[in-house]
XYZ file of C-alpha atoms in Angstrom:
352
model
C -132.172 -159.570 -1.268
C -131.445 -156.145 0.138
C -128.155 -154.647 -1.031
C -126.220 -153.065 1.823
C -125.632 -149.345 1.375
C -122.443 -148.568 3.257
C -119.542 -146.234 2.401
C -116.768 -147.500 4.620
C -113.827 -145.428 3.392
C -112.228 -146.416 6.684
C -113.322 -144.322 9.612
C -113.100 -141.207 7.463
C -116.277 -141.963 5.539
C -118.186 -143.831 8.214
C -120.829 -141.115 8.415
C -121.347 -141.126 4.667
C -123.142 -144.440 4.914
C -125.928 -142.666 6.743
C -126.088 -139.915 4.126
C -126.106 -142.416 1.298
C -129.310 -143.974 2.619
C -130.985 -140.714 3.558
C -133.968 -141.344 1.307
C -136.833 -143.466 2.550
C -136.799 -147.098 1.328
C -138.908 -147.799 -1.741
C -140.316 -151.308 -2.218
C -139.295 -153.114 -5.392
C -141.911 -154.759 -7.559
C -140.879 -158.276 -6.481
C -141.322 -157.521 -2.819
C -137.628 -156.899 -2.219
C -136.273 -153.581 -1.016
C -134.078 -151.591 -3.377
C -131.098 -149.574 -2.229
C -131.994 -145.942 -1.660
C -128.512 -144.491 -1.887
C -128.482 -141.042 -3.414
C -125.885 -139.266 -5.506
C -125.743 -135.725 -6.867
C -123.799 -134.760 -9.972
C -122.713 -131.193 -10.759
C -122.019 -130.354 -14.410
C -119.482 -127.826 -15.587
C -120.587 -124.787 -17.596
C -121.115 -126.936 -20.683
C -124.422 -128.129 -19.261
C -125.962 -131.570 -19.165
C -126.422 -132.190 -22.885
C -122.900 -131.255 -23.964
C -122.448 -134.371 -26.153
C -119.360 -134.907 -24.036
C -118.427 -136.028 -20.523
C -121.231 -134.212 -18.686
C -123.722 -136.177 -20.742
C -121.845 -139.483 -20.539
C -121.288 -139.143 -16.775
C -124.996 -138.537 -16.292
C -125.851 -141.518 -18.480
C -123.604 -143.621 -16.252
C -125.362 -142.447 -13.113
C -128.722 -143.150 -14.726
C -127.468 -146.644 -15.454
C -126.387 -146.994 -11.819
C -129.800 -145.712 -10.751
C -131.460 -148.470 -12.738
C -129.008 -151.176 -11.690
C -128.722 -150.389 -7.990
C -131.948 -148.559 -7.183
C -130.167 -145.373 -6.132
C -131.570 -141.867 -6.462
C -129.477 -139.793 -8.893
C -129.980 -136.138 -9.749
C -127.947 -133.694 -11.843
C -127.358 -130.071 -10.873
C -126.697 -128.122 -14.051
C -124.204 -125.252 -14.225
C -124.706 -122.640 -16.934
C -121.780 -120.381 -16.084
C -118.763 -119.925 -13.857
C -120.758 -118.288 -11.085
C -122.899 -121.439 -10.737
C -120.025 -123.803 -9.992
C -119.269 -123.325 -6.289
C -122.936 -122.800 -5.271
C -123.943 -125.945 -7.159
C -121.343 -128.053 -5.362
C -122.603 -126.586 -2.097
C -126.133 -127.553 -3.116
C -124.979 -131.103 -3.857
C -123.370 -131.328 -0.422
C -126.468 -129.892 1.247
C -128.637 -132.567 -0.419
C -127.582 -135.028 2.251
C -126.296 -137.518 -0.296
C -123.109 -139.364 0.548
C -121.631 -139.263 -2.979
C -121.054 -136.069 -4.958
C -119.812 -136.288 -8.560
C -118.375 -133.188 -10.239
C -117.409 -132.915 -13.883
C -114.404 -131.118 -15.339
C -111.450 -128.961 -14.352
C -113.675 -125.944 -13.720
C -115.008 -127.688 -10.618
C -111.631 -128.704 -9.172
C -111.400 -125.820 -6.704
C -114.967 -126.118 -5.445
C -114.640 -129.906 -5.159
C -111.413 -129.678 -3.173
C -112.902 -127.016 -0.918
C -116.073 -128.949 -0.125
C -114.246 -132.257 0.283
C -112.018 -130.650 2.884
C -115.008 -129.258 4.743
C -116.953 -132.525 4.513
C -114.567 -135.404 5.209
C -117.497 -137.722 5.866
C -118.687 -137.481 2.244
C -117.268 -139.149 -0.853
C -116.453 -137.107 -3.952
C -115.572 -138.159 -7.492
C -114.360 -135.672 -10.101
C -114.447 -136.534 -13.797
C -111.668 -135.567 -16.185
C -109.485 -133.848 -13.606
C -106.914 -134.956 -11.046
C -107.112 -133.365 -7.605
C -105.833 -134.607 -4.272
C -107.982 -135.336 -1.277
C -108.515 -138.237 1.093
C -112.162 -138.464 0.062
C -111.846 -137.469 -3.630
C -111.619 -140.066 -6.410
C -110.313 -138.668 -9.725
C -111.906 -140.265 -12.796
C -109.475 -139.766 -15.646
C -108.750 -141.353 -18.993
C -105.545 -142.043 -20.884
C -107.127 -140.781 -24.075
C -103.719 -140.534 -25.763
C -103.906 -144.305 -26.274
C -107.134 -144.157 -28.269
C -106.224 -140.855 -29.943
C -103.046 -142.551 -31.190
C -105.226 -145.028 -33.074
C -107.343 -142.149 -34.370
C -104.245 -140.292 -35.594
C -103.023 -143.353 -37.435
C -106.498 -143.744 -38.940
C -106.674 -140.085 -39.959
C -103.326 -140.249 -41.720
C -104.343 -143.485 -43.412
C -107.592 -142.160 -44.902
C -106.417 -138.634 -45.769
C -106.458 -137.904 -49.483
C -104.656 -134.578 -49.192
C -101.893 -135.644 -46.837
C -102.959 -132.958 -44.343
C -104.909 -133.493 -41.102
C -105.632 -131.116 -38.234
C -106.648 -130.816 -34.609
C -107.600 -127.999 -32.247
C -108.661 -127.664 -28.640
C -110.969 -125.576 -26.522
C -108.131 -124.658 -24.158
C -104.517 -125.594 -23.497
C -105.276 -127.941 -20.591
C -104.032 -131.478 -19.887
C -107.342 -133.277 -20.557
C -107.393 -131.568 -23.972
C -103.750 -131.763 -24.973
C -103.623 -135.434 -23.995
C -105.856 -136.173 -26.992
C -103.721 -133.974 -29.213
C -100.465 -135.622 -28.145
C -101.777 -139.083 -28.910
C -103.205 -137.929 -32.244
C -99.883 -136.373 -33.250
C -97.978 -139.535 -32.373
C -100.439 -141.669 -34.341
C -99.919 -139.536 -37.441
C -96.153 -139.771 -36.959
C -96.374 -143.559 -36.613
C -98.305 -143.847 -39.859
C -95.644 -141.777 -41.612
C -92.933 -143.990 -40.159
C -94.610 -147.239 -41.187
C -95.619 -146.144 -44.670
C -92.840 -143.728 -45.552
C -95.517 -141.039 -45.835
C -95.413 -137.310 -45.153
C -98.856 -136.570 -43.757
C -98.782 -133.141 -42.076
C -100.543 -132.266 -38.855
C -101.906 -128.746 -38.407
C -102.979 -127.261 -35.083
C -100.633 -128.971 -32.638
C -96.899 -129.112 -31.960
C -96.267 -131.834 -29.392
C -92.673 -130.800 -28.733
C -93.685 -127.212 -28.017
C -96.954 -128.253 -26.325
C -98.715 -125.473 -28.177
C -101.220 -125.199 -30.966
C -104.626 -123.959 -32.038
C -107.275 -123.249 -29.390
C -110.638 -121.520 -29.475
C -110.416 -120.362 -25.866
C -113.734 -121.857 -24.785
C -115.906 -124.953 -25.075
C -119.245 -123.403 -26.029
C -118.871 -121.057 -29.036
C -119.626 -123.239 -32.064
C -118.827 -120.420 -34.490
C -115.220 -120.337 -33.291
C -114.859 -124.023 -34.079
C -116.328 -123.542 -37.517
C -114.035 -120.626 -38.366
C -110.930 -122.450 -37.188
C -111.883 -125.569 -39.146
C -112.513 -123.568 -42.304
C -108.991 -122.212 -41.975
C -107.598 -125.731 -41.712
C -109.612 -126.863 -44.730
C -108.237 -123.909 -46.694
C -104.772 -125.261 -45.883
C -105.687 -128.673 -47.271
C -106.797 -130.574 -44.169
C -109.405 -133.241 -44.847
C -109.603 -134.923 -41.408
C -110.203 -132.779 -38.315
C -110.064 -133.693 -34.608
C -111.770 -131.039 -32.459
C -111.136 -131.464 -28.715
C -113.434 -128.706 -27.581
C -116.774 -130.010 -26.363
C -119.703 -128.297 -28.074
C -117.316 -126.128 -30.099
C -116.516 -129.239 -32.105
C -119.966 -129.044 -33.671
C -118.635 -126.095 -35.638
C -116.003 -128.384 -37.155
C -118.708 -130.843 -38.194
C -120.731 -127.995 -39.719
C -117.758 -126.801 -41.753
C -117.042 -130.356 -42.904
C -120.615 -130.802 -44.124
C -120.623 -127.485 -45.964
C -117.216 -127.829 -47.609
C -117.423 -131.503 -48.527
C -114.640 -134.070 -48.748
C -113.762 -133.549 -45.070
C -114.315 -135.886 -42.135
C -114.344 -135.281 -38.397
C -113.156 -137.362 -35.454
C -115.293 -136.618 -32.386
C -114.207 -137.030 -28.764
C -115.571 -138.315 -25.448
C -118.792 -139.859 -26.803
C -119.688 -141.419 -30.157
C -120.457 -138.327 -32.215
C -122.376 -140.412 -34.732
C -124.898 -141.152 -31.982
C -124.842 -137.898 -30.003
C -124.625 -135.206 -32.704
C -127.515 -134.168 -34.941
C -128.214 -136.629 -37.754
C -127.080 -134.088 -40.349
C -123.482 -134.604 -39.194
C -123.437 -138.376 -39.456
C -122.046 -138.418 -43.018
C -118.827 -136.702 -41.861
C -118.107 -138.573 -38.596
C -115.173 -140.905 -39.280
C -114.876 -142.198 -35.701
C -114.733 -140.886 -32.136
C -112.148 -141.129 -29.370
C -114.272 -142.521 -26.572
C -114.153 -142.129 -22.818
C -116.250 -144.831 -21.227
C -117.408 -142.596 -18.421
C -120.623 -144.551 -18.062
C -118.905 -147.712 -16.829
C -116.681 -145.671 -14.507
C -119.725 -144.119 -12.835
C -121.430 -147.479 -12.372
C -118.216 -148.930 -10.956
C -117.799 -146.095 -8.444
C -121.383 -146.319 -7.222
C -120.893 -150.064 -6.846
C -117.732 -149.489 -4.814
C -119.614 -147.110 -2.555
C -122.402 -149.615 -2.015
C -119.907 -152.401 -1.356
C -118.028 -150.348 1.213
C -115.004 -150.287 -1.086
C -114.697 -146.608 -2.036
C -111.140 -145.226 -2.058
C -109.410 -142.148 -3.422
C -107.346 -144.248 -5.823
C -107.847 -142.725 -9.298
C -109.886 -144.547 -11.895
C -107.763 -144.444 -15.061
C -109.477 -145.513 -18.273
C -107.207 -147.323 -20.735
C -107.505 -149.494 -23.817
C -106.814 -152.486 -21.604
C -109.721 -151.914 -19.216
C -112.062 -150.562 -21.879
C -112.054 -147.064 -20.440
C -110.968 -145.596 -23.785
C -111.432 -146.779 -27.350
C -112.293 -145.568 -30.824
C -115.857 -145.843 -32.098
C -117.011 -147.714 -35.213
C -116.487 -146.005 -38.557
C -120.234 -146.056 -39.289
C -121.095 -144.467 -42.659
C -117.447 -143.811 -43.510
C -116.348 -147.423 -43.116
C -115.721 -147.667 -46.904
C -112.855 -145.177 -46.463
C -111.018 -147.610 -44.191
C -109.378 -150.495 -45.994
C -109.181 -153.903 -44.383
C -105.411 -153.514 -44.305
C -105.577 -150.184 -42.470
C -108.114 -151.516 -39.999
C -105.866 -154.513 -39.314
C -102.885 -152.224 -38.710
C -104.908 -150.204 -36.208
C -105.996 -153.353 -34.391
C -102.376 -154.488 -34.265
C -101.367 -151.200 -32.646
C -104.232 -151.538 -30.179
C -102.996 -154.970 -29.120
C -99.416 -153.712 -28.794
C -100.550 -150.892 -26.501
C -102.633 -153.277 -24.381
C -99.718 -155.694 -24.116
C -97.366 -152.915 -23.044
C -95.198 -153.351 -26.121
C -96.040 -149.855 -27.349
C -96.127 -147.006 -24.842
C -97.958 -143.790 -25.697
C -96.434 -140.922 -23.744
C -97.604 -137.406 -22.977
C -96.770 -134.736 -20.384
C -100.518 -134.731 -19.685
C -100.853 -138.476 -19.085
C -102.787 -139.364 -15.914
């Protein structure tokens, strides 16, 4: 059966239905006709294989391509000067859905959405306003809270640490949740685990200033290790690989990755130090949005990933599972259920 390819964001996006089916129909193997909707994704300067939300967003669109028969292509940005031209290129493709990734693309997305009210836009990991822009954001503080509790529970030194690529809400949201999780562990167990790199009250801490320079992440992590930290949460995209490198070299240190499962996305040499990852399920969000577009149900209401809807979570402990006692794991699951039930609220000035 042919799936209808209509945008229908009221009258505003009526013309987008035509753009979404701009490609010529391709016959499916069973004699049916697949949907030929097309979507273009623009990465931020981290590139497509950033082991973070560029990569996971693209994986989601590839999944949508397979599931719905759409045509998906990624336009890769390598620097700041690429951003606006790449969004323009996505618009000029004739596709009715343009996905942009990260805060760096907020201005260009808003600009093009205003100029092209007949197109639908989705921006990942940033909140911007626009009648035809759907923010795709994640309440990562919920999952980072579990990770903070875990970190405090497995630490042998009583010192854990975190750092970010920049002092921006999508980054500090992780750090807030992590800090609160450590504090909760201390409260429950009468412990005094210290957190380096972030002061939630002051909303300030340790930042590398970018998301690409791995050496900066390694140097900062080495400084934390020198101060006794044995669990590190880098919230800095590719820079976090420097933390994993330092952990491998120094020994006795584990890393909590973010966005994707670092055990699966990082080089195999880092697997022995990956304790868990704070996940954003960007893949499912992308599939859901494409489905909404095809079903004529696209709106600008933000997609907010939570523990309840599976949009955020922590990854398995993989090789470091022996560090996590059954009791600690049960405590973490109990906290997860309390958050889902609304009995425990994780707050942050950066919450979506």
